[in-house]
Short mmCIF file of C-alpha atoms and ligand atoms in Angstrom, two decimals:
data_model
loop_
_atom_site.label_atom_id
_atom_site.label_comp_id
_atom_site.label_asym_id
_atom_site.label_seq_id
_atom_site.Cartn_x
_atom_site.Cartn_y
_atom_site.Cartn_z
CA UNK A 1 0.00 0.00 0.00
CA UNK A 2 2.94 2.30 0.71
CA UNK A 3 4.60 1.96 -2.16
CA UNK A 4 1.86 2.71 -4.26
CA UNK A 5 0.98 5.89 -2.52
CA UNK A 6 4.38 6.77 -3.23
CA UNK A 7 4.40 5.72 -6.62
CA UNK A 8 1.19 7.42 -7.31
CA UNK A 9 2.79 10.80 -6.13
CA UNK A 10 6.37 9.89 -7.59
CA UNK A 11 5.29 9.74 -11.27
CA UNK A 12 6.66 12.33 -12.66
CA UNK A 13 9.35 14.83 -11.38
CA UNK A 14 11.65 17.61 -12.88
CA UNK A 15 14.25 16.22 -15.37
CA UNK A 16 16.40 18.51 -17.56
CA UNK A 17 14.25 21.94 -16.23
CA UNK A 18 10.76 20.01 -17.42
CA UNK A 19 8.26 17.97 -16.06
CA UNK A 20 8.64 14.37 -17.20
CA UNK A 21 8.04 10.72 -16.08
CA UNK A 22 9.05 9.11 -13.76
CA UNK A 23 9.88 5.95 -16.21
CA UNK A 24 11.17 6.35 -19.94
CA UNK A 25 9.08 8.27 -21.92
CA UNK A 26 9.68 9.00 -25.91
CA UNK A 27 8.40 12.14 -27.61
CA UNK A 28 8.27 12.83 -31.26
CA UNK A 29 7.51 16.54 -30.02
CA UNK A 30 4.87 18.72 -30.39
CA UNK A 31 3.77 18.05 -33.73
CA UNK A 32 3.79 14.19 -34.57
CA UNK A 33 3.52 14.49 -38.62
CA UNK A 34 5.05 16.39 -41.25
CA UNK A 35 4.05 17.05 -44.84
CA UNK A 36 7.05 17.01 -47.37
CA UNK A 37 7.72 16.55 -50.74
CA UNK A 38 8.91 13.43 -52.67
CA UNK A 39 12.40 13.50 -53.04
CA UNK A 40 13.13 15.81 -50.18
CA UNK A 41 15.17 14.77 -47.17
CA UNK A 42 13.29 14.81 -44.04
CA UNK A 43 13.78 13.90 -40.10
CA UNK A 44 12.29 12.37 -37.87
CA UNK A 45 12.00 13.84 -34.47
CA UNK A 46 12.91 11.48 -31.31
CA UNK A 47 13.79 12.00 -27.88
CA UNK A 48 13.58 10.01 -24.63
CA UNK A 49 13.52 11.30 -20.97
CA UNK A 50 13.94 9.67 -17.73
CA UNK A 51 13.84 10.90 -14.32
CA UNK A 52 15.24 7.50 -13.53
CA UNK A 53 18.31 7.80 -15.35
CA UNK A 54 18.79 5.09 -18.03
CA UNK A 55 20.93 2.23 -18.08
CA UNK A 56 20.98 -0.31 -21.55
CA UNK A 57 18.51 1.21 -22.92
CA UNK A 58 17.42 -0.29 -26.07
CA UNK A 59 15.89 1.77 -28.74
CA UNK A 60 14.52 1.59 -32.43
CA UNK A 61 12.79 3.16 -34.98
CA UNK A 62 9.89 0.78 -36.65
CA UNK A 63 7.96 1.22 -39.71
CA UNK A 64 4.18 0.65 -39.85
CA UNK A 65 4.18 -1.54 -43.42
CA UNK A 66 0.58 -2.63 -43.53
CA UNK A 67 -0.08 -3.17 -40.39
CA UNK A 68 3.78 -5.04 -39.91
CA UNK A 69 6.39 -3.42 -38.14
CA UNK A 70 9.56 -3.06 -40.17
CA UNK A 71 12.38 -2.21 -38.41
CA UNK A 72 14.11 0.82 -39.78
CA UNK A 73 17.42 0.82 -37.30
CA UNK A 74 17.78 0.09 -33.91
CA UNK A 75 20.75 0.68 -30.85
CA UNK A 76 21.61 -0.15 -27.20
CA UNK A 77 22.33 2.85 -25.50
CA UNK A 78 24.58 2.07 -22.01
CA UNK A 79 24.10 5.35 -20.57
CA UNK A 80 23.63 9.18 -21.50
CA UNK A 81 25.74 11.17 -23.83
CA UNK A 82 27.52 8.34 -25.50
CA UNK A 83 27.17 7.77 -28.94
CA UNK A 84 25.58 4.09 -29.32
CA UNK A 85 26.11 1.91 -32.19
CA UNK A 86 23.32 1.48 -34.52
CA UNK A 87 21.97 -1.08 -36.94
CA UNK A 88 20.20 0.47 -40.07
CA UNK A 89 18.03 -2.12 -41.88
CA UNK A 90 16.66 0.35 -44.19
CA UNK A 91 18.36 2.15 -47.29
CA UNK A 92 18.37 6.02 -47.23
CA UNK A 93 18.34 6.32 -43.63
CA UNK A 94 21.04 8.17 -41.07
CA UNK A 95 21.05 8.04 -37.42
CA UNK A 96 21.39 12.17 -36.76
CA UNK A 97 20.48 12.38 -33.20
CA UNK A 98 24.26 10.79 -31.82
CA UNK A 99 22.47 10.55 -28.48
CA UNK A 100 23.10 14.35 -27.67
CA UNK A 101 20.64 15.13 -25.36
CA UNK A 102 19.03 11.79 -25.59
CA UNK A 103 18.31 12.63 -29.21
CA UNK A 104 17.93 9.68 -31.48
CA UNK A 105 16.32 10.98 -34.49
CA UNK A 106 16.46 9.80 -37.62
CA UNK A 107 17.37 11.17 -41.28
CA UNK A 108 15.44 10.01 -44.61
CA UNK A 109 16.87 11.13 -46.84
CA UNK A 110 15.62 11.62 -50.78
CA UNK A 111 12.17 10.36 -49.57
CA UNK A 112 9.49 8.48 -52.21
CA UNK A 113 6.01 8.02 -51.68
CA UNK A 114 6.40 4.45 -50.17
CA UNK A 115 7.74 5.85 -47.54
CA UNK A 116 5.26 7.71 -46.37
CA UNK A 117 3.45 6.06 -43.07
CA UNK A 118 3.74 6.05 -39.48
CA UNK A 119 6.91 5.34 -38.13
CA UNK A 120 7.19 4.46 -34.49
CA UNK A 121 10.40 5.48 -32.00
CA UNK A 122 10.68 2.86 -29.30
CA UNK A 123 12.29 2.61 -26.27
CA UNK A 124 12.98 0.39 -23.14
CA UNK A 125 15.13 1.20 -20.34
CA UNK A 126 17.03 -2.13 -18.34
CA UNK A 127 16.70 -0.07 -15.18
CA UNK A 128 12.48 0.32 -15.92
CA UNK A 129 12.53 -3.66 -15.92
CA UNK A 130 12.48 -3.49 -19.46
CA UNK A 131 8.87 -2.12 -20.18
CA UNK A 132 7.94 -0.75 -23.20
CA UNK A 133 7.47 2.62 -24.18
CA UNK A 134 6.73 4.18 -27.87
CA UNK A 135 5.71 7.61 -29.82
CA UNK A 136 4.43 7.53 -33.21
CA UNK A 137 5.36 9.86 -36.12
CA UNK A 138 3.36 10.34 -39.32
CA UNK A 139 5.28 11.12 -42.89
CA UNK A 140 3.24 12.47 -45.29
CA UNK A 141 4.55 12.26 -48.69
CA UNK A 142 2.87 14.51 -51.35
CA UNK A 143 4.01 15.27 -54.66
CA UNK A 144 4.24 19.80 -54.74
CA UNK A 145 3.65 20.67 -51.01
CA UNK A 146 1.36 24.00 -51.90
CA UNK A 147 -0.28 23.23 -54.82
CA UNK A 148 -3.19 20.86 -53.33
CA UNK A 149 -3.73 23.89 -51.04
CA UNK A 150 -4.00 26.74 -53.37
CA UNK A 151 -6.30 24.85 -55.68
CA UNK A 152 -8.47 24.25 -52.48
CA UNK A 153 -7.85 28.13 -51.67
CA UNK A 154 -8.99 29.30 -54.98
CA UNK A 155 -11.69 26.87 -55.05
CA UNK A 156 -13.01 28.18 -51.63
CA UNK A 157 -12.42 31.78 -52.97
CA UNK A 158 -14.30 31.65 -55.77
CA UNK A 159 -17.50 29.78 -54.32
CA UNK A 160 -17.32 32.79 -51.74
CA UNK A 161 -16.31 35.16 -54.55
CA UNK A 162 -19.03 33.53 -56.85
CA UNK A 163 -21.83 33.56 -53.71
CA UNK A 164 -21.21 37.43 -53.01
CA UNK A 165 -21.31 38.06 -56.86
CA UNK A 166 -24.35 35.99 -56.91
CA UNK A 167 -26.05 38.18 -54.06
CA UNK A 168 -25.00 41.21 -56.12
CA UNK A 169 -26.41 40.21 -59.10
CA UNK A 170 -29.58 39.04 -57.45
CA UNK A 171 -30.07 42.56 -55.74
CA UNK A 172 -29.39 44.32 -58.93
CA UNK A 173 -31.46 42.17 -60.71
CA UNK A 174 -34.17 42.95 -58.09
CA UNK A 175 -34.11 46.74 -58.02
CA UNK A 176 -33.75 46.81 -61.56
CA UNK A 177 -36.96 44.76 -61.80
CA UNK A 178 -38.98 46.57 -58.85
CA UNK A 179 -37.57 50.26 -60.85
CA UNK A 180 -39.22 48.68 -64.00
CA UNK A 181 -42.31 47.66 -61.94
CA UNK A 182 -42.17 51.18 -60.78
CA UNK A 183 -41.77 52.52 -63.73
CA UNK A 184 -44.88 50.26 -65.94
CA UNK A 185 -47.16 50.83 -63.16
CA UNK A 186 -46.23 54.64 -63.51
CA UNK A 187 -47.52 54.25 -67.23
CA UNK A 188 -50.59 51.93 -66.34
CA UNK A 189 -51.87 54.89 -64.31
CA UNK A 190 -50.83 57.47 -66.95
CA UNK A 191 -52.64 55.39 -69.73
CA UNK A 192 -55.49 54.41 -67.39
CA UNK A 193 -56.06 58.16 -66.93
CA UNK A 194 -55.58 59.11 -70.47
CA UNK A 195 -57.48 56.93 -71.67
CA UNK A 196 -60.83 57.48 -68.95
CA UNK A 197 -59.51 60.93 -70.42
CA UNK A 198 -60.83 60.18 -74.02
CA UNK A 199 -63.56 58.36 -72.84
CA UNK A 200 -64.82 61.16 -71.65
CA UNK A 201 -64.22 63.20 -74.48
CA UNK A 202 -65.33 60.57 -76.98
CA UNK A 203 -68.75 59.97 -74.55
CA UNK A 204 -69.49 62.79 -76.08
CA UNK A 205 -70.47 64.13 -72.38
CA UNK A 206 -70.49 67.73 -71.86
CA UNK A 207 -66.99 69.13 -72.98
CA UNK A 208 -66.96 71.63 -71.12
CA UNK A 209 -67.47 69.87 -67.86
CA UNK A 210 -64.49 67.94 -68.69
CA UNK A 211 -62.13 70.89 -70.13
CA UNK A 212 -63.32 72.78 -67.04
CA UNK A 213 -62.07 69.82 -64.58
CA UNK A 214 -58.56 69.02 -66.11
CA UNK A 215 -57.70 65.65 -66.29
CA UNK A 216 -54.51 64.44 -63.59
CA UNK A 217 -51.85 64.46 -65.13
CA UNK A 218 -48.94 62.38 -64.06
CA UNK A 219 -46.92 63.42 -60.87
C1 NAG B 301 7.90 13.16 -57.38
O1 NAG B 301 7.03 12.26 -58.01
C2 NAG B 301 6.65 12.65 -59.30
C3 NAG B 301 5.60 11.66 -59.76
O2 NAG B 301 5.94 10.35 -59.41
C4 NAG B 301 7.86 12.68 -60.20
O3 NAG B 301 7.48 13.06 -61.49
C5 NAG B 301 8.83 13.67 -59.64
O4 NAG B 301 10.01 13.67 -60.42
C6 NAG B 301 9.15 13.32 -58.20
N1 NAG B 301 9.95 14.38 -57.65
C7 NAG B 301 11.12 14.18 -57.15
C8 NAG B 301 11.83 15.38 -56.65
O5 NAG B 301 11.62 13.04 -57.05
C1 NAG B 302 -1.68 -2.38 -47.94
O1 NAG B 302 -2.88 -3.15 -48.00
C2 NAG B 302 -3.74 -2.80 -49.05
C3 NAG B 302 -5.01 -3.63 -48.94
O2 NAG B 302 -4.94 -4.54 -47.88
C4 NAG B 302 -3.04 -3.00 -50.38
O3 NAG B 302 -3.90 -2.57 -51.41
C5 NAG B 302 -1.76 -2.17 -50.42
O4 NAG B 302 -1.07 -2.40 -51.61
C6 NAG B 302 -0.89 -2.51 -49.24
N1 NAG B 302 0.25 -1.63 -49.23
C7 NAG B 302 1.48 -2.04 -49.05
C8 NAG B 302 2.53 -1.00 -49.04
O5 NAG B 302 1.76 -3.22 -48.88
C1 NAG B 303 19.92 11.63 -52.56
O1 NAG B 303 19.81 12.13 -53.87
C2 NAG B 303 20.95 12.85 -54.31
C3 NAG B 303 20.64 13.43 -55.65
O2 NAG B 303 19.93 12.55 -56.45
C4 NAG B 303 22.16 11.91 -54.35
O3 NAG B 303 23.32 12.60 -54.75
C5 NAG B 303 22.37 11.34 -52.96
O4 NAG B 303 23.41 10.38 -53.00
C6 NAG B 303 21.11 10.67 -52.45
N1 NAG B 303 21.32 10.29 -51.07
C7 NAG B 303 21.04 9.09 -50.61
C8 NAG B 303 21.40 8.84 -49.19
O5 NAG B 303 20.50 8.22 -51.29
C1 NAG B 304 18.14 16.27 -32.72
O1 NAG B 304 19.31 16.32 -33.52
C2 NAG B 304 19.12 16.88 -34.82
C3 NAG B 304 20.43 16.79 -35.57
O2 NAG B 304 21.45 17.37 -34.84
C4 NAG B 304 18.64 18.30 -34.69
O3 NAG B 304 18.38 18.85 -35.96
C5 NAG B 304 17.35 18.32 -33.87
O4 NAG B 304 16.92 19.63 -33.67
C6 NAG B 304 17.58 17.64 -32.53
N1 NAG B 304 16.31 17.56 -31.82
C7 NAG B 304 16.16 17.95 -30.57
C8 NAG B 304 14.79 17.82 -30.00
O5 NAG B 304 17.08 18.39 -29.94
C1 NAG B 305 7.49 -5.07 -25.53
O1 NAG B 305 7.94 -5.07 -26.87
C2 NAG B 305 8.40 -6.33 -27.32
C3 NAG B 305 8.89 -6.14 -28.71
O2 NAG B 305 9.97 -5.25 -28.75
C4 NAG B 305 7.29 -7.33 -27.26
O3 NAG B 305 7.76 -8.60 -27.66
C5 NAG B 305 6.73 -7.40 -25.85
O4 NAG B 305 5.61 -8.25 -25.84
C6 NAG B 305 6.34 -6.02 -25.37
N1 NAG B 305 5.93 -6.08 -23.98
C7 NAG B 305 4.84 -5.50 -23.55
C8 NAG B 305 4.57 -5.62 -22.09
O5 NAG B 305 4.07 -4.91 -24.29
#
């Protein structure tokens, strides 16, 4: 019972001026997934902290192929700041980090579109009786970083820009009608009144009643 209290409140502590675990713990940083371009060289990010200190601890990098892990290089690190020896089973691939600051990312370098995927950065520490810890990273391969995005930007900007010109339209379209409107029903009344006008006269009813009351003209 005592020791899990204590383990409940010893999980994580101050290591390297940030809060971290207690027990290994791997980070692919903030942002786990780029977007890059097919024959561009790219890194992936891995780091591992431990408040624990680290003794043998074994590392690699895995690829997700399908659902089967691939190795892509792995190392036994004895202890901080040493620069381990590591296996690369995969063509086009450099170990960068050199263990400096318990950096072990990668380097792909001239990147295709197959190897694009998640790509997993694994760790276990001897002194953590050996359990397993792991942070993924995505790669996204696309062929012309930008271009997918502008098409989508001009697409969105011209529905918008085609909406607002559609409202404009509309509303000229509608004053322009409701002037004409204006305008016929302005004659109606003018011909309605002319014409009641010549009725009059052609009634044959007394002219001079109707000279005497002039006929309303239009406004
Ligand atoms: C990226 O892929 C396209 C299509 O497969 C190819 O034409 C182009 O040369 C590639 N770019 C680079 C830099 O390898
Ligand atoms: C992954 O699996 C799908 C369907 O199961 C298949 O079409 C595809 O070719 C596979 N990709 C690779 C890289 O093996
Ligand atoms: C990457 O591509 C460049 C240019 O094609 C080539 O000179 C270089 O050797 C390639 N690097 C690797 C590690 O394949
Ligand atoms: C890891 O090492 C590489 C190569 O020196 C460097 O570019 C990268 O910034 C380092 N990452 C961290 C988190 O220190
Ligand atoms: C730890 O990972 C190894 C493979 O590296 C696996 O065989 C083992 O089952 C894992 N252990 C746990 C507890 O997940």
């Amino acid at each position: 019972r005592e020791n899990g209290r204590h383990g409940t409140f010893a999980l994580r502590c101050i290591h390297n001026g940030v809060w971290s675990a207690q027990g290994l713990e791997m980070s692919v940083g903030k942002i786990p997934f780029l977007e890059a371009v097919n024959g561009s060289t790219v890194m992936l990010p891995c780091t591992y902290a431990s408040c624990i200190g680290i003794e043998n601890l074994y590392f690699n990098w895995q690829y997700n192929d399908n659902g089967t892990m691939q190795k892509v290089c792995d190392g036994m690190i004895p202890t901080e700041d040493v620069i381990p020896t590591v296996n690369i089973f995969r063509e086009r691939v450099e170990f960068i980090g050199k263990n400096h600051k318990n950096n072990i990312s990668i380097l792909l370098w001239n990147i295709t579109f197959e190897d694009g995927g998640l790509y997993t950065c694994f760790g276990r520490n001897r002194k953590e009786k050996n359990k397993n810890h792991s942070a993924v990273f995505h790669l996204i391969v696309v062929d012309e970083l930008r271009v997918v995005d502008n098409t989508l930007t001009i697409l969105i900007a011209s529905a918008v820009g085609g909406v607002i010109g559609f409202l404009m339209a509309f509303m000229l379209i509608k004053n322009f009608t409701l002037f004409v409107l204006a305008k016929l029903e302005e004659k109606n009344k003018e011909c309605l009144v002319s014409s009641s006008g010549i009725d009059n006269t052609e009634n044959g009813l007394s002219r001079s009643k109707a000279d005497s009351k002039p006929t309303p003209k239009k406004k």
